[in-house]
Short mmCIF file of C-alpha atoms in Angstrom, two decimals:
data_model
loop_
_atom_site.label_atom_id
_atom_site.label_comp_id
_atom_site.label_asym_id
_atom_site.label_seq_id
_atom_site.Cartn_x
_atom_site.Cartn_y
_atom_site.Cartn_z
CA ALA A 1 -9.62 33.29 11.30
CA GLN A 2 -9.08 30.33 9.03
CA LYS A 3 -5.49 29.91 7.98
CA ILE A 4 -6.43 28.11 4.75
CA THR A 5 -9.71 28.54 2.90
CA GLN A 6 -10.93 26.34 0.10
CA THR A 7 -14.32 27.58 -1.08
CA GLN A 8 -15.14 24.81 -3.56
CA PRO A 9 -16.43 21.69 -1.79
CA GLY A 10 -16.89 19.91 -5.12
CA MET A 11 -15.77 20.44 -8.69
CA PHE A 12 -16.44 18.66 -11.96
CA VAL A 13 -14.23 18.78 -15.03
CA GLN A 14 -14.36 17.13 -18.41
CA GLU A 15 -11.55 14.74 -19.19
CA LYS A 16 -8.65 16.48 -21.00
CA GLU A 17 -9.79 19.90 -19.84
CA ALA A 18 -7.93 22.11 -17.37
CA VAL A 19 -9.31 22.87 -13.92
CA THR A 20 -8.41 25.39 -11.22
CA LEU A 21 -8.87 24.64 -7.53
CA ASP A 22 -8.97 27.71 -5.33
CA CYS A 23 -7.04 28.31 -2.14
CA THR A 24 -6.54 31.43 -0.08
CA TYR A 25 -4.38 31.69 3.01
CA ASP A 26 -3.88 33.94 5.97
CA THR A 27 -0.58 34.52 7.71
CA SER A 28 1.46 37.37 9.09
CA ASP A 29 4.73 35.48 8.67
CA GLN A 30 7.03 36.55 5.86
CA SER A 31 8.32 33.01 5.51
CA TYR A 32 5.80 30.30 4.74
CA GLY A 33 5.29 27.35 2.45
CA LEU A 34 2.19 26.35 0.54
CA PHE A 35 1.36 22.78 -0.43
CA TRP A 36 -1.21 20.88 -2.41
CA TYR A 37 -2.01 17.27 -1.68
CA LYS A 38 -4.19 14.76 -3.48
CA GLN A 39 -6.06 12.19 -1.43
CA PRO A 40 -7.73 9.37 -3.38
CA SER A 41 -10.31 7.10 -1.79
CA SER A 42 -7.51 4.83 -0.55
CA GLY A 43 -6.69 7.57 1.96
CA GLU A 44 -3.02 8.22 1.42
CA MET A 45 -1.94 11.83 1.17
CA ILE A 46 -0.01 12.36 -2.06
CA PHE A 47 2.21 15.42 -2.34
CA LEU A 48 1.63 17.36 -5.57
CA ILE A 49 3.37 20.71 -5.44
CA TYR A 50 5.09 23.22 -3.14
CA GLN A 51 5.50 26.99 -3.28
CA GLY A 52 7.76 28.90 -0.92
CA SER A 53 6.82 32.44 -0.02
CA TYR A 54 10.12 33.75 -1.38
CA ASP A 55 9.89 31.85 -4.64
CA GLU A 56 9.46 34.32 -7.46
CA GLN A 57 8.36 31.81 -10.06
CA ASN A 58 5.14 29.86 -9.88
CA ALA A 59 5.82 26.22 -9.05
CA THR A 60 5.17 23.57 -11.68
CA GLU A 61 5.27 19.78 -11.44
CA GLY A 62 4.23 18.04 -14.64
CA ARG A 63 0.53 18.68 -15.19
CA TYR A 64 0.27 20.62 -11.92
CA SER A 65 1.02 24.28 -11.54
CA LEU A 66 0.47 26.64 -8.67
CA ASN A 67 -0.83 30.11 -9.44
CA PHE A 68 0.77 32.06 -6.61
CA GLN A 69 -0.56 35.57 -6.08
CA LYS A 70 1.15 36.84 -2.96
CA ALA A 71 -0.64 40.16 -2.67
CA ARG A 72 -4.00 38.41 -2.86
CA LYS A 73 -2.78 35.59 -0.61
CA SER A 74 -3.97 33.00 -3.03
CA ALA A 75 -2.36 29.75 -4.14
CA ASN A 76 -4.62 28.13 -6.70
CA LEU A 77 -3.81 24.72 -8.15
CA VAL A 78 -4.15 24.30 -11.89
CA ILE A 79 -4.41 20.80 -13.30
CA SER A 80 -3.98 20.68 -17.05
CA ALA A 81 -5.32 17.92 -19.29
CA SER A 82 -7.40 16.25 -16.58
CA GLN A 83 -7.41 12.47 -16.42
CA LEU A 84 -9.93 10.09 -14.86
CA GLY A 85 -7.31 9.20 -12.26
CA ASP A 86 -7.32 12.80 -11.04
CA SER A 87 -10.68 12.22 -9.37
CA ALA A 88 -9.90 12.64 -5.68
CA MET A 89 -9.98 15.02 -2.75
CA TYR A 90 -7.50 17.89 -2.96
CA PHE A 91 -6.16 19.72 0.07
CA CYS A 92 -4.33 23.01 0.22
CA ALA A 93 -2.02 23.39 3.21
CA MET A 94 0.46 25.82 4.71
CA ARG A 95 3.45 25.80 7.00
CA GLU A 96 4.61 28.98 8.64
CA GLY A 97 8.20 29.96 9.27
CA LYS A 98 7.67 29.88 13.00
CA GLY A 99 6.24 26.88 14.77
CA ASP A 100 5.45 23.31 13.90
CA GLN A 101 1.90 23.62 12.69
CA PHE A 102 0.75 22.46 9.28
CA TYR A 103 -2.61 24.02 8.41
CA PHE A 104 -5.07 22.30 6.08
CA GLY A 105 -8.02 23.62 4.16
CA THR A 106 -11.32 21.73 4.13
CA GLY A 107 -10.59 20.20 0.75
CA THR A 108 -12.14 20.14 -2.71
CA SER A 109 -13.56 16.97 -4.17
CA LEU A 110 -12.71 16.79 -7.86
CA THR A 111 -14.58 14.52 -10.24
CA VAL A 112 -13.31 14.04 -13.78
CA ILE A 113 -16.06 13.17 -16.24
CA PRO A 114 -15.28 10.99 -19.26
CA ASP B 1 11.94 3.04 -0.96
CA ALA B 2 9.08 3.63 1.46
CA MET B 3 10.10 6.47 3.75
CA VAL B 4 7.24 6.80 6.23
CA ILE B 5 5.61 3.48 6.96
CA GLN B 6 2.43 2.98 8.88
CA ASN B 7 1.30 -0.36 10.16
CA PRO B 8 -1.16 -1.82 9.85
CA ARG B 9 -2.92 -0.29 6.85
CA TYR B 10 -6.31 -1.37 8.23
CA GLN B 11 -7.07 -2.00 11.88
CA VAL B 12 -10.28 -3.27 13.40
CA THR B 13 -10.61 -3.01 17.16
CA GLN B 14 -13.35 -3.61 19.67
CA PHE B 15 -15.08 -0.84 21.52
CA GLY B 16 -13.04 -0.10 24.65
CA LYS B 17 -10.12 -2.35 23.76
CA PRO B 18 -6.74 -0.55 23.70
CA VAL B 19 -5.12 -0.30 20.29
CA THR B 20 -1.72 0.89 19.10
CA LEU B 21 -0.89 2.26 15.68
CA SER B 22 2.71 2.50 14.58
CA CYS B 23 4.72 4.76 12.35
CA SER B 24 8.34 4.37 11.31
CA GLN B 25 10.56 6.56 9.17
CA THR B 26 13.84 6.12 7.34
CA LEU B 27 14.34 9.84 6.76
CA ASN B 28 15.95 10.68 10.10
CA HIS B 29 13.53 13.57 10.45
CA ASN B 30 13.35 15.40 13.74
CA VAL B 31 9.61 15.98 13.81
CA MET B 32 6.86 13.35 13.76
CA TYR B 33 3.16 14.14 13.67
CA TRP B 34 -0.07 12.24 14.22
CA TYR B 35 -3.27 13.34 12.50
CA GLN B 36 -6.81 12.08 12.77
CA GLN B 37 -8.95 12.38 9.66
CA LYS B 38 -12.64 11.59 9.73
CA SER B 39 -14.66 11.01 6.61
CA SER B 40 -14.86 14.03 4.27
CA GLN B 41 -12.92 16.22 6.68
CA ALA B 42 -9.47 17.75 6.75
CA PRO B 43 -6.78 16.05 8.84
CA LYS B 44 -6.72 17.23 12.44
CA LEU B 45 -3.43 17.38 14.30
CA LEU B 46 -3.45 15.34 17.51
CA PHE B 47 0.14 15.85 18.66
CA HIS B 48 3.70 15.91 17.48
CA TYR B 49 7.22 15.30 18.66
CA TYR B 50 10.10 17.61 17.99
CA ASP B 51 12.87 15.14 18.71
CA LYS B 52 11.87 13.94 22.20
CA ASP B 53 9.86 17.02 23.01
CA PHE B 54 6.16 16.07 23.05
CA ASN B 55 3.56 18.64 21.99
CA ASN B 56 -0.09 17.90 22.60
CA GLU B 57 -2.86 19.86 20.89
CA ALA B 58 -5.20 21.47 23.42
CA ASP B 59 -8.29 19.65 22.16
CA THR B 60 -6.78 16.18 21.82
CA PRO B 61 -8.73 13.83 24.10
CA ASP B 62 -6.89 12.19 27.00
CA ASN B 63 -7.83 8.87 25.44
CA PHE B 64 -5.06 9.44 22.89
CA GLN B 65 -1.44 9.01 23.90
CA SER B 66 1.80 8.83 22.00
CA ARG B 67 5.28 7.42 22.44
CA ARG B 68 8.47 8.02 20.53
CA PRO B 69 11.09 5.59 21.79
CA ASN B 70 13.67 6.66 19.21
CA THR B 71 14.05 8.85 16.13
CA SER B 72 12.63 6.25 13.78
CA PHE B 73 9.47 5.14 15.54
CA CYS B 74 6.37 6.81 16.87
CA PHE B 75 3.26 5.13 18.28
CA LEU B 76 -0.30 6.27 18.75
CA ASP B 77 -2.11 4.58 21.63
CA ILE B 78 -5.87 4.80 21.98
CA ARG B 79 -6.63 3.64 25.48
CA SER B 80 -10.37 3.00 25.17
CA PRO B 81 -11.55 3.42 21.58
CA GLY B 82 -15.06 4.65 21.08
CA LEU B 83 -17.16 4.51 17.93
CA GLY B 84 -16.30 8.16 17.35
CA ASP B 85 -12.61 7.31 17.07
CA ALA B 86 -13.11 5.44 13.84
CA ALA B 87 -11.06 7.41 11.33
CA MET B 88 -7.98 7.46 9.15
CA TYR B 89 -4.84 8.10 11.21
CA LEU B 90 -2.01 9.73 9.33
CA CYS B 91 1.58 9.96 10.43
CA ALA B 92 3.84 12.62 8.94
CA THR B 93 7.45 13.65 9.37
CA SER B 94 9.42 16.81 8.84
CA ARG B 95 13.15 17.39 8.91
CA ASP B 96 12.72 20.48 11.03
CA ARG B 97 10.43 23.31 11.92
CA GLY B 98 9.67 26.07 9.50
CA ALA B 99 8.28 26.60 6.06
CA GLY B 100 10.36 24.16 4.05
CA ARG B 101 8.93 21.61 1.69
CA GLY B 102 10.21 18.52 3.43
CA TYR B 103 7.00 17.16 4.88
CA THR B 104 6.22 13.50 4.24
CA PHE B 105 3.06 11.53 4.98
CA GLY B 106 2.70 7.83 5.54
CA SER B 107 -0.06 5.95 3.77
CA GLY B 108 -2.27 5.97 6.85
CA THR B 109 -4.04 3.45 9.06
CA ARG B 110 -7.79 3.19 8.72
CA LEU B 111 -9.25 2.33 12.10
CA THR B 112 -12.63 0.68 12.49
CA VAL B 113 -14.20 0.31 15.93
CA VAL B 114 -16.80 -2.44 16.35
#
């Protein structure tokens, strides 16, 4: 089974609008961490936001927030007030409490339309 | 302030000619990872070091080797690059195992094989 599933290969959003990128995960560990990364065409992997499995509050970092629904095993990224510079590939990822692995989803390509 | 540095940023190599990519870190992290990322795909873990302990992924080709002479440096050696090895190579570090947020990527080396 896939550890991380991103079902939206591509998304479009109007500039200044909010957008939600979906991510579901699969783990039997009680301790895990969820990450979102942005990867522009230059290729570097830019850290956006982190949510620990024991964190009770949803994580927020500026215009990014993570909608963490533990029972549904979902960790959707919400980008508010989209900007043209947000156009990029977005990856959801997970680390489990045991082991060294870092699991990536297949990514969502976001295009912001002026 | 750069914490995980990959050199060079772009590398062109000839088919069959050995090439080495380097990664250095100033974070004193125990774990160093190498990922291969082909166009429009998620990063794929090749191997990682936990301190000096080398961990190879089962499906990593023998053509790929790695060295970690000290805590700060890790090298990826491709013994006989083929056209299919053209990709972005990402180095990442982590303080330790587990679900914590401390996971840092370098800016990557984009390898072209001619």
